[in-house]
Short mmCIF file of C-alpha atoms in Angstrom, two decimals:
data_model
loop_
_atom_site.label_atom_id
_atom_site.label_comp_id
_atom_site.label_asym_id
_atom_site.label_seq_id
_atom_site.Cartn_x
_atom_site.Cartn_y
_atom_site.Cartn_z
CA GLY Y 1 -23.29 50.45 26.24
CA GLY Y 2 -23.85 47.44 28.27
CA TRP Y 3 -23.72 43.73 27.85
CA ASN Y 4 -26.51 41.26 27.17
CA ARG Y 5 -27.89 39.40 30.15
CA GLU Y 6 -26.62 36.13 28.60
CA HIS Y 7 -23.03 37.25 29.29
CA PHE Y 8 -23.62 37.00 33.05
CA HIS Y 9 -24.18 33.88 35.13
CA GLU Y 10 -25.91 34.14 38.50
CA HIS Y 11 -23.56 31.58 40.09
CA MET Y 12 -20.34 33.24 38.94
CA ARG Y 13 -20.32 35.94 41.57
CA LEU Y 14 -19.34 36.58 45.14
CA PRO Y 15 -21.70 35.21 47.79
CA GLU Y 16 -24.34 37.57 49.18
CA GLY Y 17 -22.96 39.72 51.98
CA SER Y 18 -19.32 39.43 50.88
CA PRO Y 19 -17.22 42.39 52.07
CA VAL Y 20 -16.37 43.67 48.58
CA GLY Y 21 -15.68 47.09 50.06
CA ARG Y 22 -12.35 45.71 51.29
CA GLY Y 23 -11.45 44.77 47.73
CA MET Y 24 -11.30 41.65 45.63
CA ILE Y 25 -8.84 39.77 43.45
CA VAL Y 26 -9.86 37.53 40.56
CA LEU Y 27 -7.41 34.96 39.19
CA LEU Y 28 -8.26 33.25 35.91
CA GLU Y 29 -6.86 31.56 32.86
CA GLY Y 30 -8.04 32.12 29.32
CA MET Y 31 -7.34 31.03 25.77
CA ALA Y 32 -8.26 33.46 23.00
CA ARG Y 33 -6.80 34.86 19.81
CA GLU Y 34 -7.81 38.32 20.99
CA CYS Y 35 -10.02 40.20 23.44
CA LEU Y 36 -10.76 38.09 26.46
CA ALA Y 37 -13.35 40.29 28.22
CA VAL Y 38 -14.22 40.01 31.92
CA ALA Y 39 -16.93 42.08 33.60
CA LEU Y 40 -17.15 42.69 37.34
CA SER Y 41 -20.67 43.66 38.33
CA PRO Y 42 -22.36 43.91 41.72
CA TYR Y 43 -25.31 41.96 40.29
CA HIS Y 44 -25.77 39.07 37.85
CA ASP Y 45 -26.44 41.61 35.13
CA TYR Y 46 -24.79 44.71 33.69
CA GLU Y 47 -25.26 47.68 36.04
CA LEU Y 48 -24.57 51.04 34.38
CA GLY Y 49 -21.94 52.98 36.32
CA LYS Y 50 -21.12 50.03 38.59
CA THR Y 51 -19.78 47.38 36.21
CA TYR Y 52 -16.06 47.33 35.53
CA VAL Y 53 -14.80 45.59 32.40
CA VAL Y 54 -11.31 44.39 31.50
CA HIS Y 55 -10.58 43.60 27.84
CA PHE Y 56 -7.33 41.60 27.73
CA GLY Y 57 -5.89 41.72 24.20
CA ALA Y 58 -8.37 44.23 22.77
CA ASN Y 59 -7.93 45.85 19.37
CA GLY Y 60 -6.43 42.79 17.69
CA ASN Y 61 -4.42 41.75 20.78
CA LEU Y 62 -2.55 45.06 20.79
CA GLN Y 63 -3.76 46.50 24.11
CA THR Y 64 -5.56 45.84 27.36
CA VAL Y 65 -8.46 48.17 28.14
CA LEU Y 66 -9.95 48.87 31.57
CA ARG Y 67 -13.40 50.50 31.36
CA ARG Y 68 -16.41 51.65 33.37
CA HIS Y 69 -19.36 53.40 31.72
CA VAL Y 70 -20.52 56.51 33.58
CA ASN Y 71 -23.71 56.73 31.53
CA TYR Y 72 -24.87 55.50 28.12
CA THR Y 73 -22.65 57.92 26.20
CA GLU Y 74 -19.60 58.39 28.44
CA CYS Y 75 -17.07 56.02 29.91
CA VAL Y 76 -13.85 56.15 31.84
CA ASP Y 77 -11.19 53.95 30.36
CA ALA Y 78 -7.47 53.34 30.19
CA ALA Y 79 -5.67 51.48 27.40
CA ILE Y 80 -2.29 49.86 27.96
CA PRO Y 81 -0.24 48.54 25.01
CA SER Y 82 0.13 44.77 25.42
CA ARG Y 83 0.02 41.45 23.59
CA VAL Y 84 -1.39 39.13 26.23
CA CYS Y 85 -3.66 36.65 24.44
CA ALA Y 86 -2.69 33.25 23.06
CA GLU Y 87 -4.96 30.98 21.05
CA ASP Y 88 -2.80 27.89 21.50
CA GLY Y 89 -2.36 27.77 25.27
CA TRP Y 90 -3.85 28.85 28.60
CA VAL Y 91 -2.65 32.25 29.81
CA PRO Y 92 -2.97 33.33 33.47
CA TYR Y 93 -4.48 36.74 34.26
CA TRP Y 94 -5.39 38.69 37.38
CA ILE Y 95 -7.83 41.50 38.15
CA ALA Y 96 -7.86 43.57 41.35
CA LEU Y 97 -10.59 45.96 42.47
CA GLN Y 98 -10.04 47.90 45.68
CA GLY Y 99 -11.48 51.22 46.75
CA GLY Y 100 -12.89 51.86 43.29
CA LYS Y 101 -9.45 51.35 41.70
CA LEU Y 102 -9.28 48.68 39.01
CA SER Y 103 -6.01 47.08 37.95
CA ALA Y 104 -5.27 44.04 35.82
CA GLY Y 105 -2.43 42.14 34.25
CA GLY Y 106 -1.01 38.89 33.04
CA GLY Y 107 0.65 36.29 35.22
CA ARG Y 108 -0.14 34.41 38.40
CA VAL Y 109 0.88 37.13 40.88
CA PRO Y 110 -1.41 40.18 41.17
CA GLY Y 111 0.40 43.47 40.85
CA ARG Y 112 3.36 42.21 38.84
#
C-alpha cells in the first residue's frame, strides 16, 4: 500500500537541499476522534520503502502505529497501546526521524 497523491502537498515539505540525514523533528497539533495519520516522505508523493507513516490513535484510538512499507506486500511496523486522540480539543504531537529510526508521541516535548 501507498497513499493517494492528494494526501501530499508539495509545499508541506522540507526545502530542497535540507540536511535530513542529520534528522528531523516535526511538531504538530491535531483534532480527531481517531487515527490522525502523518506521512514523512522524501518527495511530495508516496515513495515505497522511503515513506514513514505515524498513525496516532489507530484502531479506534486504542494504539499508535509506526509503519514503513518495504514493498507492496510487506511492511515494518510497531504498535504501541495508547489513547491519544481527542475530537473536542487540539492535542500536541511530535515525530522524530534520525538515522532511519522513527519515534513519535504526544505532548510538546519530543522524547517524553
